[in-house]
Amino acid sequence: LQGCSIRVSAAELKPYIILTNSYKNSDGNTVYNYRGLEIEYLLLLAEATNMTVVFLPPIGGNFQEKTVSALMTLTTGTSEVAIGHYPLNLVMIPFADPTATIIFDTLR
């Protein structure tokens, strides 16, 4: 995709999404770096398709508030991708297109 940028809203949840650092680039813009299980898949996809991942500023609040806020960035057009350990359920599907499940958790 010729280095085209893709804006990503991340709802931090260790070990899936971890904010590792942030810094100011030469233009004075803040750059955020994330790592974690889900981020690695995103970075592999970006490398394979020649995309530049641009992470939006971290979202505050508890986990539920973070996930809802990240989804809202999709509906408002602020981001193209929301990432953050979203469960695959029918309630969220009208708001975003889920990817194939890559990480499985079991709850009891």
Short mmCIF file of N, CA and C in Angstrom, two decimals:
data_model
loop_
_atom_site.label_atom_id
_atom_site.label_comp_id
_atom_site.label_asym_id
_atom_site.label_seq_id
_atom_site.Cartn_x
_atom_site.Cartn_y
_atom_site.Cartn_z
N LEU A 1 0.81 -1.20 0.00
CA LEU A 1 0.00 0.00 0.00
C LEU A 1 0.85 1.26 0.00
N GLN A 2 2.09 1.11 -0.42
CA GLN A 2 3.02 2.21 -0.63
C GLN A 2 3.22 3.10 0.60
N GLY A 3 3.22 2.49 1.80
CA GLY A 3 3.48 3.24 3.02
C GLY A 3 2.30 4.05 3.52
N CYS A 4 1.12 3.85 2.92
CA CYS A 4 -0.09 4.57 3.34
C CYS A 4 -0.29 4.39 4.85
N SER A 5 -0.71 5.45 5.51
CA SER A 5 -0.88 5.33 6.96
C SER A 5 -2.27 4.81 7.29
N ILE A 6 -2.34 4.08 8.39
CA ILE A 6 -3.60 3.57 8.92
C ILE A 6 -3.65 3.98 10.39
N ARG A 7 -4.70 4.68 10.77
CA ARG A 7 -4.85 5.18 12.14
C ARG A 7 -5.48 4.10 13.01
N VAL A 8 -4.84 3.86 14.15
CA VAL A 8 -5.26 2.78 15.04
C VAL A 8 -5.56 3.34 16.42
N SER A 9 -6.74 3.00 16.92
CA SER A 9 -7.14 3.35 18.28
C SER A 9 -6.96 2.09 19.14
N ALA A 10 -6.16 2.18 20.17
CA ALA A 10 -5.83 1.01 20.98
C ALA A 10 -6.36 1.15 22.40
N ALA A 11 -7.10 0.13 22.85
CA ALA A 11 -7.57 0.07 24.23
C ALA A 11 -6.60 -0.83 24.98
N GLU A 12 -5.75 -0.23 25.79
CA GLU A 12 -4.66 -0.96 26.44
C GLU A 12 -5.19 -2.00 27.42
N LEU A 13 -4.67 -3.22 27.29
CA LEU A 13 -4.96 -4.32 28.21
C LEU A 13 -3.79 -5.28 28.12
N LYS A 14 -3.00 -5.34 29.18
CA LYS A 14 -1.83 -6.22 29.20
C LYS A 14 -2.30 -7.67 29.28
N PRO A 15 -1.68 -8.60 28.61
CA PRO A 15 -0.52 -8.55 27.72
C PRO A 15 -0.88 -8.36 26.25
N TYR A 16 -2.11 -8.02 25.95
CA TYR A 16 -2.55 -7.91 24.57
C TYR A 16 -2.14 -6.60 23.91
N ILE A 17 -2.34 -5.50 24.62
CA ILE A 17 -2.02 -4.17 24.13
C ILE A 17 -1.25 -3.44 25.23
N ILE A 18 0.00 -3.07 24.97
CA ILE A 18 0.85 -2.44 25.99
C ILE A 18 1.49 -1.19 25.39
N LEU A 19 1.22 -0.03 25.98
CA LEU A 19 1.89 1.21 25.56
C LEU A 19 3.33 1.14 26.07
N THR A 20 4.30 1.12 25.15
CA THR A 20 5.70 0.98 25.56
C THR A 20 6.39 2.32 25.74
N ASN A 21 6.10 3.28 24.85
CA ASN A 21 6.67 4.61 25.00
C ASN A 21 5.98 5.60 24.07
N SER A 22 6.28 6.86 24.31
CA SER A 22 5.81 7.92 23.42
C SER A 22 6.91 8.98 23.36
N TYR A 23 6.98 9.68 22.25
CA TYR A 23 8.01 10.70 22.08
C TYR A 23 7.53 11.72 21.05
N LYS A 24 8.20 12.85 20.99
CA LYS A 24 7.92 13.89 20.00
C LYS A 24 8.83 13.68 18.79
N ASN A 25 8.26 13.65 17.61
CA ASN A 25 9.08 13.51 16.41
C ASN A 25 9.60 14.87 15.97
N SER A 26 10.31 14.92 14.86
CA SER A 26 10.93 16.16 14.40
C SER A 26 9.90 17.24 14.03
N ASP A 27 8.67 16.82 13.74
CA ASP A 27 7.60 17.78 13.42
C ASP A 27 6.89 18.30 14.67
N GLY A 28 7.26 17.77 15.85
CA GLY A 28 6.62 18.18 17.09
C GLY A 28 5.38 17.39 17.44
N ASN A 29 5.07 16.37 16.64
CA ASN A 29 3.91 15.51 16.91
C ASN A 29 4.30 14.39 17.86
N THR A 30 3.38 14.00 18.73
CA THR A 30 3.63 12.90 19.64
C THR A 30 3.39 11.58 18.92
N VAL A 31 4.36 10.67 19.02
CA VAL A 31 4.28 9.35 18.42
C VAL A 31 4.16 8.34 19.56
N TYR A 32 3.17 7.44 19.45
CA TYR A 32 2.94 6.42 20.47
C TYR A 32 3.35 5.06 19.92
N ASN A 33 4.02 4.27 20.75
CA ASN A 33 4.43 2.92 20.37
C ASN A 33 3.77 1.92 21.30
N TYR A 34 3.21 0.89 20.69
CA TYR A 34 2.56 -0.19 21.44
C TYR A 34 3.20 -1.51 21.06
N ARG A 35 3.14 -2.45 21.97
CA ARG A 35 3.53 -3.84 21.73
C ARG A 35 2.48 -4.71 22.39
N GLY A 36 2.62 -6.00 22.28
CA GLY A 36 1.68 -6.93 22.90
C GLY A 36 1.20 -7.96 21.89
N LEU A 37 0.47 -8.95 22.37
CA LEU A 37 0.05 -10.06 21.53
C LEU A 37 -0.76 -9.60 20.31
N GLU A 38 -1.74 -8.74 20.51
CA GLU A 38 -2.56 -8.29 19.38
C GLU A 38 -1.80 -7.32 18.48
N ILE A 39 -0.97 -6.50 19.06
CA ILE A 39 -0.21 -5.52 18.27
C ILE A 39 0.75 -6.23 17.32
N GLU A 40 1.32 -7.34 17.75
CA GLU A 40 2.27 -8.06 16.89
C GLU A 40 1.60 -8.50 15.58
N TYR A 41 0.36 -8.97 15.66
CA TYR A 41 -0.36 -9.35 14.44
C TYR A 41 -0.59 -8.14 13.54
N LEU A 42 -0.96 -7.04 14.13
CA LEU A 42 -1.17 -5.81 13.37
C LEU A 42 0.12 -5.36 12.69
N LEU A 43 1.23 -5.40 13.41
CA LEU A 43 2.51 -4.97 12.85
C LEU A 43 2.97 -5.91 11.73
N LEU A 44 2.70 -7.21 11.87
CA LEU A 44 3.03 -8.16 10.80
C LEU A 44 2.22 -7.86 9.54
N LEU A 45 0.93 -7.58 9.73
CA LEU A 45 0.08 -7.23 8.60
C LEU A 45 0.55 -5.94 7.94
N ALA A 46 0.90 -4.95 8.75
CA ALA A 46 1.37 -3.67 8.21
C ALA A 46 2.66 -3.85 7.41
N GLU A 47 3.54 -4.69 7.90
CA GLU A 47 4.79 -4.94 7.18
C GLU A 47 4.53 -5.65 5.85
N ALA A 48 3.65 -6.66 5.88
CA ALA A 48 3.36 -7.43 4.67
C ALA A 48 2.66 -6.60 3.60
N THR A 49 1.87 -5.61 4.02
CA THR A 49 1.11 -4.80 3.07
C THR A 49 1.73 -3.42 2.84
N ASN A 50 2.86 -3.16 3.48
CA ASN A 50 3.57 -1.89 3.36
C ASN A 50 2.69 -0.72 3.81
N MET A 51 2.09 -0.85 4.99
CA MET A 51 1.32 0.23 5.61
C MET A 51 2.12 0.83 6.74
N THR A 52 1.85 2.09 7.05
CA THR A 52 2.45 2.75 8.19
C THR A 52 1.38 2.87 9.27
N VAL A 53 1.64 2.25 10.42
CA VAL A 53 0.68 2.28 11.53
C VAL A 53 0.89 3.56 12.33
N VAL A 54 -0.18 4.32 12.52
CA VAL A 54 -0.16 5.53 13.33
C VAL A 54 -1.13 5.31 14.49
N PHE A 55 -0.57 5.20 15.69
CA PHE A 55 -1.41 4.99 16.87
C PHE A 55 -1.94 6.32 17.38
N LEU A 56 -3.23 6.36 17.65
CA LEU A 56 -3.85 7.54 18.23
C LEU A 56 -3.48 7.63 19.71
N PRO A 57 -3.68 8.80 20.34
CA PRO A 57 -3.34 8.93 21.77
C PRO A 57 -4.06 7.89 22.62
N PRO A 58 -3.44 7.46 23.73
CA PRO A 58 -4.04 6.46 24.60
C PRO A 58 -5.41 6.92 25.12
N ILE A 59 -6.26 5.96 25.34
CA ILE A 59 -7.62 6.22 25.83
C ILE A 59 -7.63 5.98 27.33
N GLY A 60 -8.20 6.92 28.07
CA GLY A 60 -8.28 6.78 29.53
C GLY A 60 -9.55 6.05 29.96
N GLY A 61 -9.60 5.74 31.24
CA GLY A 61 -10.78 5.11 31.81
C GLY A 61 -10.56 3.64 32.12
N ASN A 62 -11.63 3.00 32.58
CA ASN A 62 -11.55 1.56 32.85
C ASN A 62 -11.62 0.80 31.52
N PHE A 63 -11.50 -0.51 31.60
CA PHE A 63 -11.41 -1.30 30.37
C PHE A 63 -12.66 -1.14 29.51
N GLN A 64 -13.83 -1.14 30.11
CA GLN A 64 -15.07 -1.00 29.34
C GLN A 64 -15.13 0.36 28.64
N GLU A 65 -14.75 1.42 29.34
CA GLU A 65 -14.74 2.75 28.74
C GLU A 65 -13.74 2.84 27.59
N LYS A 66 -12.59 2.20 27.77
CA LYS A 66 -11.58 2.21 26.71
C LYS A 66 -12.07 1.51 25.46
N THR A 67 -12.70 0.35 25.62
CA THR A 67 -13.15 -0.40 24.45
C THR A 67 -14.28 0.33 23.72
N VAL A 68 -15.19 0.93 24.46
CA VAL A 68 -16.27 1.69 23.83
C VAL A 68 -15.70 2.91 23.11
N SER A 69 -14.77 3.61 23.74
CA SER A 69 -14.16 4.79 23.12
C SER A 69 -13.41 4.42 21.84
N ALA A 70 -12.71 3.30 21.86
CA ALA A 70 -11.99 2.87 20.65
C ALA A 70 -12.97 2.55 19.53
N LEU A 71 -14.08 1.92 19.84
CA LEU A 71 -15.10 1.65 18.83
C LEU A 71 -15.72 2.95 18.30
N MET A 72 -15.87 3.93 19.17
CA MET A 72 -16.44 5.21 18.75
C MET A 72 -15.53 5.92 17.74
N THR A 73 -14.21 5.72 17.86
CA THR A 73 -13.31 6.35 16.89
C THR A 73 -13.54 5.78 15.49
N LEU A 74 -13.99 4.53 15.43
CA LEU A 74 -14.32 3.95 14.13
C LEU A 74 -15.57 4.60 13.54
N THR A 75 -16.59 4.74 14.36
CA THR A 75 -17.86 5.27 13.85
C THR A 75 -17.75 6.75 13.48
N THR A 76 -16.85 7.48 14.13
CA THR A 76 -16.68 8.90 13.81
C THR A 76 -15.66 9.12 12.69
N GLY A 77 -14.94 8.07 12.28
CA GLY A 77 -13.95 8.20 11.23
C GLY A 77 -12.60 8.69 11.70
N THR A 78 -12.41 8.75 13.02
CA THR A 78 -11.13 9.19 13.57
C THR A 78 -10.05 8.14 13.34
N SER A 79 -10.45 6.85 13.34
CA SER A 79 -9.49 5.77 13.10
C SER A 79 -10.08 4.77 12.11
N GLU A 80 -9.20 3.97 11.54
CA GLU A 80 -9.63 2.90 10.65
C GLU A 80 -9.65 1.55 11.34
N VAL A 81 -8.92 1.44 12.46
CA VAL A 81 -8.82 0.18 13.19
C VAL A 81 -8.95 0.45 14.68
N ALA A 82 -9.75 -0.36 15.35
CA ALA A 82 -9.81 -0.37 16.82
C ALA A 82 -9.28 -1.71 17.27
N ILE A 83 -8.35 -1.68 18.20
CA ILE A 83 -7.74 -2.91 18.66
C ILE A 83 -7.73 -2.89 20.19
N GLY A 84 -8.00 -4.05 20.79
CA GLY A 84 -8.02 -4.06 22.24
C GLY A 84 -8.72 -5.23 22.87
N HIS A 85 -8.49 -6.42 22.38
CA HIS A 85 -9.03 -7.63 22.99
C HIS A 85 -10.56 -7.59 23.06
N TYR A 86 -11.17 -7.37 21.92
CA TYR A 86 -12.63 -7.34 21.84
C TYR A 86 -13.17 -8.76 21.75
N PRO A 87 -14.17 -9.07 22.57
CA PRO A 87 -14.81 -10.38 22.41
C PRO A 87 -15.64 -10.38 21.12
N LEU A 88 -15.72 -11.51 20.48
CA LEU A 88 -16.52 -11.63 19.27
C LEU A 88 -17.97 -11.84 19.70
N ASN A 89 -18.80 -10.81 19.54
CA ASN A 89 -20.21 -10.96 19.89
C ASN A 89 -21.09 -10.18 18.93
N LEU A 90 -22.35 -10.54 18.90
CA LEU A 90 -23.28 -9.97 17.95
C LEU A 90 -23.61 -8.51 18.21
N VAL A 91 -23.41 -8.04 19.43
CA VAL A 91 -23.73 -6.65 19.75
C VAL A 91 -22.77 -5.69 19.05
N MET A 92 -21.51 -6.07 18.92
CA MET A 92 -20.51 -5.18 18.33
C MET A 92 -20.46 -5.24 16.81
N ILE A 93 -20.93 -6.31 16.21
CA ILE A 93 -20.79 -6.50 14.76
C ILE A 93 -21.43 -5.37 13.94
N PRO A 94 -22.56 -4.78 14.35
CA PRO A 94 -23.09 -3.66 13.55
C PRO A 94 -22.18 -2.44 13.51
N PHE A 95 -21.26 -2.31 14.47
CA PHE A 95 -20.40 -1.14 14.57
C PHE A 95 -19.06 -1.30 13.89
N ALA A 96 -18.61 -2.54 13.72
CA ALA A 96 -17.29 -2.77 13.14
C ALA A 96 -17.22 -4.18 12.57
N ASP A 97 -16.34 -4.36 11.61
CA ASP A 97 -16.13 -5.69 11.02
C ASP A 97 -15.05 -6.41 11.80
N PRO A 98 -15.39 -7.52 12.47
CA PRO A 98 -14.37 -8.23 13.25
C PRO A 98 -13.42 -9.00 12.34
N THR A 99 -12.22 -9.21 12.83
CA THR A 99 -11.27 -10.05 12.12
C THR A 99 -11.47 -11.49 12.58
N ALA A 100 -10.72 -12.39 11.99
CA ALA A 100 -10.75 -13.78 12.43
C ALA A 100 -10.16 -13.84 13.84
N THR A 101 -10.71 -14.70 14.67
CA THR A 101 -10.22 -14.84 16.03
C THR A 101 -8.82 -15.43 16.01
N ILE A 102 -7.89 -14.77 16.72
CA ILE A 102 -6.50 -15.23 16.77
C ILE A 102 -6.08 -15.62 18.18
N ILE A 103 -6.77 -15.12 19.18
CA ILE A 103 -6.44 -15.42 20.57
C ILE A 103 -7.71 -15.90 21.25
N PHE A 104 -7.61 -17.02 21.92
CA PHE A 104 -8.77 -17.60 22.60
C PHE A 104 -8.58 -17.53 24.11
N ASP A 105 -9.60 -17.13 24.80
CA ASP A 105 -9.63 -17.14 26.26
C ASP A 105 -10.78 -18.00 26.72
N THR A 106 -10.62 -18.60 27.87
CA THR A 106 -11.69 -19.39 28.45
C THR A 106 -12.09 -18.77 29.77
N LEU A 107 -13.37 -18.55 29.96
CA LEU A 107 -13.88 -18.02 31.21
C LEU A 107 -14.70 -19.09 31.90
N ARG A 108 -14.59 -19.11 33.20
CA ARG A 108 -15.38 -20.07 33.97
C ARG A 108 -16.17 -19.32 35.00
#
